[in-house]
Amino acid sequence: MTGPTATSTFAPAASLEKRIEDVWDSLSSAERRAASCMKARGSLLLLDTGAALAQEAGVSQMTVSRLLRKLGFQGLAALKRTLREDDALDAIDLKDRNEHLLDGSIGEFLKREAEAVLALAELVADDRWREAVDLIHGADDVVVAGFQMLRGHVEDFTRRLSTYRDNVRYAATHDGCLAELIPPKGRDRKRVLVLVDIVPYGREAETVAALARKSGFEIVILTDELNQWAKAHTDHVLTARISTDLTIESTGPLATLLSLLAQAVAERDPVATAARLDHWAQIAGDMRYYSRKTPRRRRPLWKGKYAGPKA
């Protein structure tokens, strides 16, 4: 057998990542998929069975067993014991590391960033959040727009949302002269504009909001705590705090808010979302985007039954 054995190579405290690194060159492609899945799961491996881990990685249970032996574990139970010991040591060290970090200015910034993200919990429990999610989920067409330093986050949100539902478009306000706002011919369509803005770009954003209303759009605005114009255009205003004393305003809380919003829309119709994700995976496979088979992600939130895409 290639690779280390349970008794000869690894010190008891060797981390899982270190063990994987040491044997990586000796692993087969299937074993590497399983090893990558283990690294991604981390402490969540404590909740896994061998069968579940094999399914997650897209390999056989025999492959998982063979990998565990190469990593120096006599079965999954031995791996879990090591993970529990590592977690206990991490808990002991964490307090010292945090106290050292929080002594400096970066620590203070991290605290404020964390507080701003955690404050989103109050927002997502509010009726405004539910109404905005319902509006986006129920729309025939969704147009998304953002500005300057937020553009990358907004484009990522658009791609996520277009994976979960159809008829989602990104409006590059200067590239296409907002052709996305032209009213469609034929039957009335329920159209929603998701507009993402922070105060330095408020003038341009407010103009876009006014044009969208004139074109018959419902509007959802994601913005910061200093915004003073959004509520004049819509009741659907979702606010994240960006003033965390960084030299330039933080985009982190708004980026988190966008990810949560996309996820919430996906969960409105879990069966339909699962179907779209499976078709998306088929397209990626047919295009050979990836150099090897990628693990199938678990979707624990999909409560409805789904039998897979139709032929």
PDB file of N, CA, C and O in Angstrom, residues 30 32-42 44-45 47-61 64 293-300:
ATOM      1  N   ALA A  30      -9.707   9.822  -7.924  1.00  0.00           N
ATOM      2  CA  ALA A  30     -10.891   9.663  -7.085  1.00  0.00           C
ATOM      3  C   ALA A  30     -10.566   9.979  -5.630  1.00  0.00           C
ATOM      4  O   ALA A  30     -11.350  10.633  -4.926  1.00  0.00           O
ATOM      5  N   ARG A  32      -8.271  11.993  -4.609  1.00  0.00           N
ATOM      6  CA  ARG A  32      -8.080  13.436  -4.494  1.00  0.00           C
ATOM      7  C   ARG A  32      -9.419  14.157  -4.389  1.00  0.00           C
ATOM      8  O   ARG A  32      -9.538  15.152  -3.669  1.00  0.00           O
ATOM      9  N   ARG A  33     -10.420  13.673  -5.130  1.00  0.00           N
ATOM     10  CA  ARG A  33     -11.745  14.277  -4.996  1.00  0.00           C
ATOM     11  C   ARG A  33     -12.268  14.110  -3.577  1.00  0.00           C
ATOM     12  O   ARG A  33     -12.826  15.035  -2.990  1.00  0.00           O
ATOM     13  N   ALA A  34     -12.091  12.916  -3.031  1.00  0.00           N
ATOM     14  CA  ALA A  34     -12.544  12.668  -1.666  1.00  0.00           C
ATOM     15  C   ALA A  34     -11.758  13.510  -0.666  1.00  0.00           C
ATOM     16  O   ALA A  34     -12.328  14.058   0.288  1.00  0.00           O
ATOM     17  N   ALA A  35     -10.446  13.660  -0.887  1.00  0.00           N
ATOM     18  CA  ALA A  35      -9.620  14.449   0.018  1.00  0.00           C
ATOM     19  C   ALA A  35     -10.018  15.918  -0.039  1.00  0.00           C
ATOM     20  O   ALA A  35     -10.110  16.598   0.996  1.00  0.00           O
ATOM     21  N   SER A  36     -10.268  16.431  -1.237  1.00  0.00           N
ATOM     22  CA  SER A  36     -10.699  17.821  -1.378  1.00  0.00           C
ATOM     23  C   SER A  36     -12.029  18.044  -0.680  1.00  0.00           C
ATOM     24  O   SER A  36     -12.260  19.086  -0.059  1.00  0.00           O
ATOM     25  N   CYS A  37     -12.909  17.062  -0.783  1.00  0.00           N
ATOM     26  CA  CYS A  37     -14.204  17.160  -0.117  1.00  0.00           C
ATOM     27  C   CYS A  37     -14.024  17.177   1.403  1.00  0.00           C
ATOM     28  O   CYS A  37     -14.680  17.953   2.100  1.00  0.00           O
ATOM     29  N   MET A  38     -13.114  16.359   1.917  1.00  0.00           N
ATOM     30  CA  MET A  38     -12.838  16.359   3.354  1.00  0.00           C
ATOM     31  C   MET A  38     -12.353  17.728   3.816  1.00  0.00           C
ATOM     32  O   MET A  38     -12.802  18.246   4.849  1.00  0.00           O
ATOM     33  N   LYS A  39     -11.437  18.319   3.058  1.00  0.00           N
ATOM     34  CA  LYS A  39     -10.921  19.632   3.431  1.00  0.00           C
ATOM     35  C   LYS A  39     -12.035  20.678   3.434  1.00  0.00           C
ATOM     36  O   LYS A  39     -12.106  21.526   4.318  1.00  0.00           O
ATOM     37  N   ALA A  40     -12.908  20.602   2.438  1.00  0.00           N
ATOM     38  CA  ALA A  40     -14.003  21.568   2.347  1.00  0.00           C
ATOM     39  C   ALA A  40     -15.003  21.392   3.483  1.00  0.00           C
ATOM     40  O   ALA A  40     -15.540  22.374   4.001  1.00  0.00           O
ATOM     41  N   ARG A  41     -15.236  20.154   3.886  1.00  0.00           N
ATOM     42  CA  ARG A  41     -16.209  19.891   4.947  1.00  0.00           C
ATOM     43  C   ARG A  41     -15.677  20.306   6.316  1.00  0.00           C
ATOM     44  O   ARG A  41     -16.436  20.779   7.161  1.00  0.00           O
ATOM     45  N   GLY A  42     -14.383  20.122   6.545  1.00  0.00           N
ATOM     46  CA  GLY A  42     -13.795  20.526   7.824  1.00  0.00           C
ATOM     47  C   GLY A  42     -14.473  19.847   8.999  1.00  0.00           C
ATOM     48  O   GLY A  42     -14.683  18.635   9.019  1.00  0.00           O
ATOM     49  N   LEU A  44     -17.437  19.772   9.799  1.00  0.00           N
ATOM     50  CA  LEU A  44     -18.718  19.155   9.466  1.00  0.00           C
ATOM     51  C   LEU A  44     -18.580  17.658   9.211  1.00  0.00           C
ATOM     52  O   LEU A  44     -19.572  16.934   9.194  1.00  0.00           O
ATOM     53  N   LEU A  45     -17.349  17.190   9.041  1.00  0.00           N
ATOM     54  CA  LEU A  45     -17.132  15.750   8.907  1.00  0.00           C
ATOM     55  C   LEU A  45     -17.611  14.985  10.130  1.00  0.00           C
ATOM     56  O   LEU A  45     -17.904  13.788  10.048  1.00  0.00           O
ATOM     57  N   LEU A  47     -20.339  15.147  11.378  1.00  0.00           N
ATOM     58  CA  LEU A  47     -21.741  14.790  11.156  1.00  0.00           C
ATOM     59  C   LEU A  47     -21.910  13.755  10.050  1.00  0.00           C
ATOM     60  O   LEU A  47     -23.019  13.274   9.825  1.00  0.00           O
ATOM     61  N   ASP A  48     -20.826  13.417   9.352  1.00  0.00           N
ATOM     62  CA  ASP A  48     -20.918  12.562   8.167  1.00  0.00           C
ATOM     63  C   ASP A  48     -20.778  11.086   8.497  1.00  0.00           C
ATOM     64  O   ASP A  48     -20.104  10.697   9.459  1.00  0.00           O
ATOM     65  N   THR A  49     -21.399  10.268   7.663  1.00  0.00           N
ATOM     66  CA  THR A  49     -21.106   8.838   7.618  1.00  0.00           C
ATOM     67  C   THR A  49     -20.196   8.593   6.417  1.00  0.00           C
ATOM     68  O   THR A  49     -20.031   9.462   5.558  1.00  0.00           O
ATOM     69  N   GLY A  50     -19.627   7.409   6.351  1.00  0.00           N
ATOM     70  CA  GLY A  50     -18.791   7.078   5.208  1.00  0.00           C
ATOM     71  C   GLY A  50     -19.568   7.148   3.907  1.00  0.00           C
ATOM     72  O   GLY A  50     -19.077   7.645   2.887  1.00  0.00           O
ATOM     73  N   ALA A  51     -20.807   6.683   3.936  1.00  0.00           N
ATOM     74  CA  ALA A  51     -21.648   6.700   2.729  1.00  0.00           C
ATOM     75  C   ALA A  51     -21.963   8.124   2.302  1.00  0.00           C
ATOM     76  O   ALA A  51     -21.924   8.455   1.109  1.00  0.00           O
ATOM     77  N   ALA A  52     -22.263   8.989   3.286  1.00  0.00           N
ATOM     78  CA  ALA A  52     -22.587  10.380   2.962  1.00  0.00           C
ATOM     79  C   ALA A  52     -21.373  11.092   2.387  1.00  0.00           C
ATOM     80  O   ALA A  52     -21.495  11.869   1.423  1.00  0.00           O
ATOM     81  N   LEU A  53     -20.203  10.838   2.959  1.00  0.00           N
ATOM     82  CA  LEU A  53     -18.986  11.466   2.458  1.00  0.00           C
ATOM     83  C   LEU A  53     -18.683  10.997   1.035  1.00  0.00           C
ATOM     84  O   LEU A  53     -18.293  11.797   0.174  1.00  0.00           O
ATOM     85  N   ALA A  54     -18.875   9.708   0.787  1.00  0.00           N
ATOM     86  CA  ALA A  54     -18.638   9.180  -0.558  1.00  0.00           C
ATOM     87  C   ALA A  54     -19.584   9.816  -1.568  1.00  0.00           C
ATOM     88  O   ALA A  54     -19.182  10.192  -2.679  1.00  0.00           O
ATOM     89  N   GLN A  55     -20.849   9.970  -1.189  1.00  0.00           N
ATOM     90  CA  GLN A  55     -21.825  10.591  -2.082  1.00  0.00           C
ATOM     91  C   GLN A  55     -21.470  12.049  -2.334  1.00  0.00           C
ATOM     92  O   GLN A  55     -21.569  12.541  -3.461  1.00  0.00           O
ATOM     93  N   GLU A  56     -21.064  12.751  -1.281  1.00  0.00           N
ATOM     94  CA  GLU A  56     -20.687  14.156  -1.410  1.00  0.00           C
ATOM     95  C   GLU A  56     -19.531  14.330  -2.397  1.00  0.00           C
ATOM     96  O   GLU A  56     -19.516  15.261  -3.202  1.00  0.00           O
ATOM     97  N   ALA A  57     -18.562  13.425  -2.336  1.00  0.00           N
ATOM     98  CA  ALA A  57     -17.375  13.531  -3.186  1.00  0.00           C
ATOM     99  C   ALA A  57     -17.577  12.907  -4.556  1.00  0.00           C
ATOM    100  O   ALA A  57     -16.765  13.117  -5.458  1.00  0.00           O
ATOM    101  N   GLY A  58     -18.635  12.123  -4.723  1.00  0.00           N
ATOM    102  CA  GLY A  58     -18.877  11.454  -6.004  1.00  0.00           C
ATOM    103  C   GLY A  58     -17.944  10.279  -6.228  1.00  0.00           C
ATOM    104  O   GLY A  58     -17.521  10.022  -7.367  1.00  0.00           O
ATOM    105  N   VAL A  59     -17.610   9.568  -5.148  1.00  0.00           N
ATOM    106  CA  VAL A  59     -16.719   8.403  -5.239  1.00  0.00           C
ATOM    107  C   VAL A  59     -17.366   7.233  -4.507  1.00  0.00           C
ATOM    108  O   VAL A  59     -18.429   7.368  -3.892  1.00  0.00           O
ATOM    109  N   SER A  60     -16.708   6.093  -4.534  1.00  0.00           N
ATOM    110  CA  SER A  60     -17.231   4.920  -3.833  1.00  0.00           C
ATOM    111  C   SER A  60     -16.808   4.947  -2.364  1.00  0.00           C
ATOM    112  O   SER A  60     -15.840   5.622  -1.986  1.00  0.00           O
ATOM    113  N   GLN A  61     -17.542   4.176  -1.537  1.00  0.00           N
ATOM    114  CA  GLN A  61     -17.157   4.069  -0.136  1.00  0.00           C
ATOM    115  C   GLN A  61     -15.795   3.401   0.008  1.00  0.00           C
ATOM    116  O   GLN A  61     -15.041   3.707   0.938  1.00  0.00           O
ATOM    117  N   VAL A  64     -13.176   6.045  -0.175  1.00  0.00           N
ATOM    118  CA  VAL A  64     -13.072   6.780   1.085  1.00  0.00           C
ATOM    119  C   VAL A  64     -12.292   5.963   2.105  1.00  0.00           C
ATOM    120  O   VAL A  64     -11.410   6.495   2.801  1.00  0.00           O
ATOM    121  N   LYS A 293     -14.204  15.403 -12.681  1.00  0.00           N
ATOM    122  CA  LYS A 293     -15.544  15.396 -12.107  1.00  0.00           C
ATOM    123  C   LYS A 293     -15.564  16.177 -10.810  1.00  0.00           C
ATOM    124  O   LYS A 293     -14.703  16.029  -9.959  1.00  0.00           O
ATOM    125  N   THR A 294     -16.553  17.057 -10.661  1.00  0.00           N
ATOM    126  CA  THR A 294     -16.670  17.847  -9.436  1.00  0.00           C
ATOM    127  C   THR A 294     -17.696  17.212  -8.503  1.00  0.00           C
ATOM    128  O   THR A 294     -18.675  16.626  -8.958  1.00  0.00           O
ATOM    129  N   PRO A 295     -17.483  17.317  -7.188  1.00  0.00           N
ATOM    130  CA  PRO A 295     -18.446  16.732  -6.251  1.00  0.00           C
ATOM    131  C   PRO A 295     -19.819  17.383  -6.393  1.00  0.00           C
ATOM    132  O   PRO A 295     -19.937  18.572  -6.660  1.00  0.00           O
ATOM    133  N   ARG A 296     -20.844  16.587  -6.211  1.00  0.00           N
ATOM    134  CA  ARG A 296     -22.214  17.101  -6.222  1.00  0.00           C
ATOM    135  C   ARG A 296     -22.500  17.698  -4.855  1.00  0.00           C
ATOM    136  O   ARG A 296     -22.375  17.032  -3.836  1.00  0.00           O
ATOM    137  N   ARG A 297     -22.873  18.963  -4.838  1.00  0.00           N
ATOM    138  CA  ARG A 297     -23.112  19.628  -3.563  1.00  0.00           C
ATOM    139  C   ARG A 297     -24.419  19.154  -2.941  1.00  0.00           C
ATOM    140  O   ARG A 297     -25.389  18.911  -3.630  1.00  0.00           O
ATOM    141  N   ARG A 298     -24.417  19.060  -1.644  1.00  0.00           N
ATOM    142  CA  ARG A 298     -25.655  18.734  -0.947  1.00  0.00           C
ATOM    143  C   ARG A 298     -26.594  19.926  -0.997  1.00  0.00           C
ATOM    144  O   ARG A 298     -26.150  21.068  -0.974  1.00  0.00           O
ATOM    145  N   ARG A 299     -27.873  19.646  -1.011  1.00  0.00           N
ATOM    146  CA  ARG A 299     -28.850  20.731  -0.978  1.00  0.00           C
ATOM    147  C   ARG A 299     -29.860  20.436   0.124  1.00  0.00           C
ATOM    148  O   ARG A 299     -31.000  20.071  -0.144  1.00  0.00           O
ATOM    149  N   PRO A 300     -29.440  20.571   1.381  1.00  0.00           N
ATOM    150  CA  PRO A 300     -30.312  20.176   2.495  1.00  0.00           C
ATOM    151  C   PRO A 300     -31.574  21.007   2.599  1.00  0.00           C
ATOM    152  O   PRO A 300     -32.520  20.613   3.258  1.00  0.00           O
TER     153      PRO A 300
END
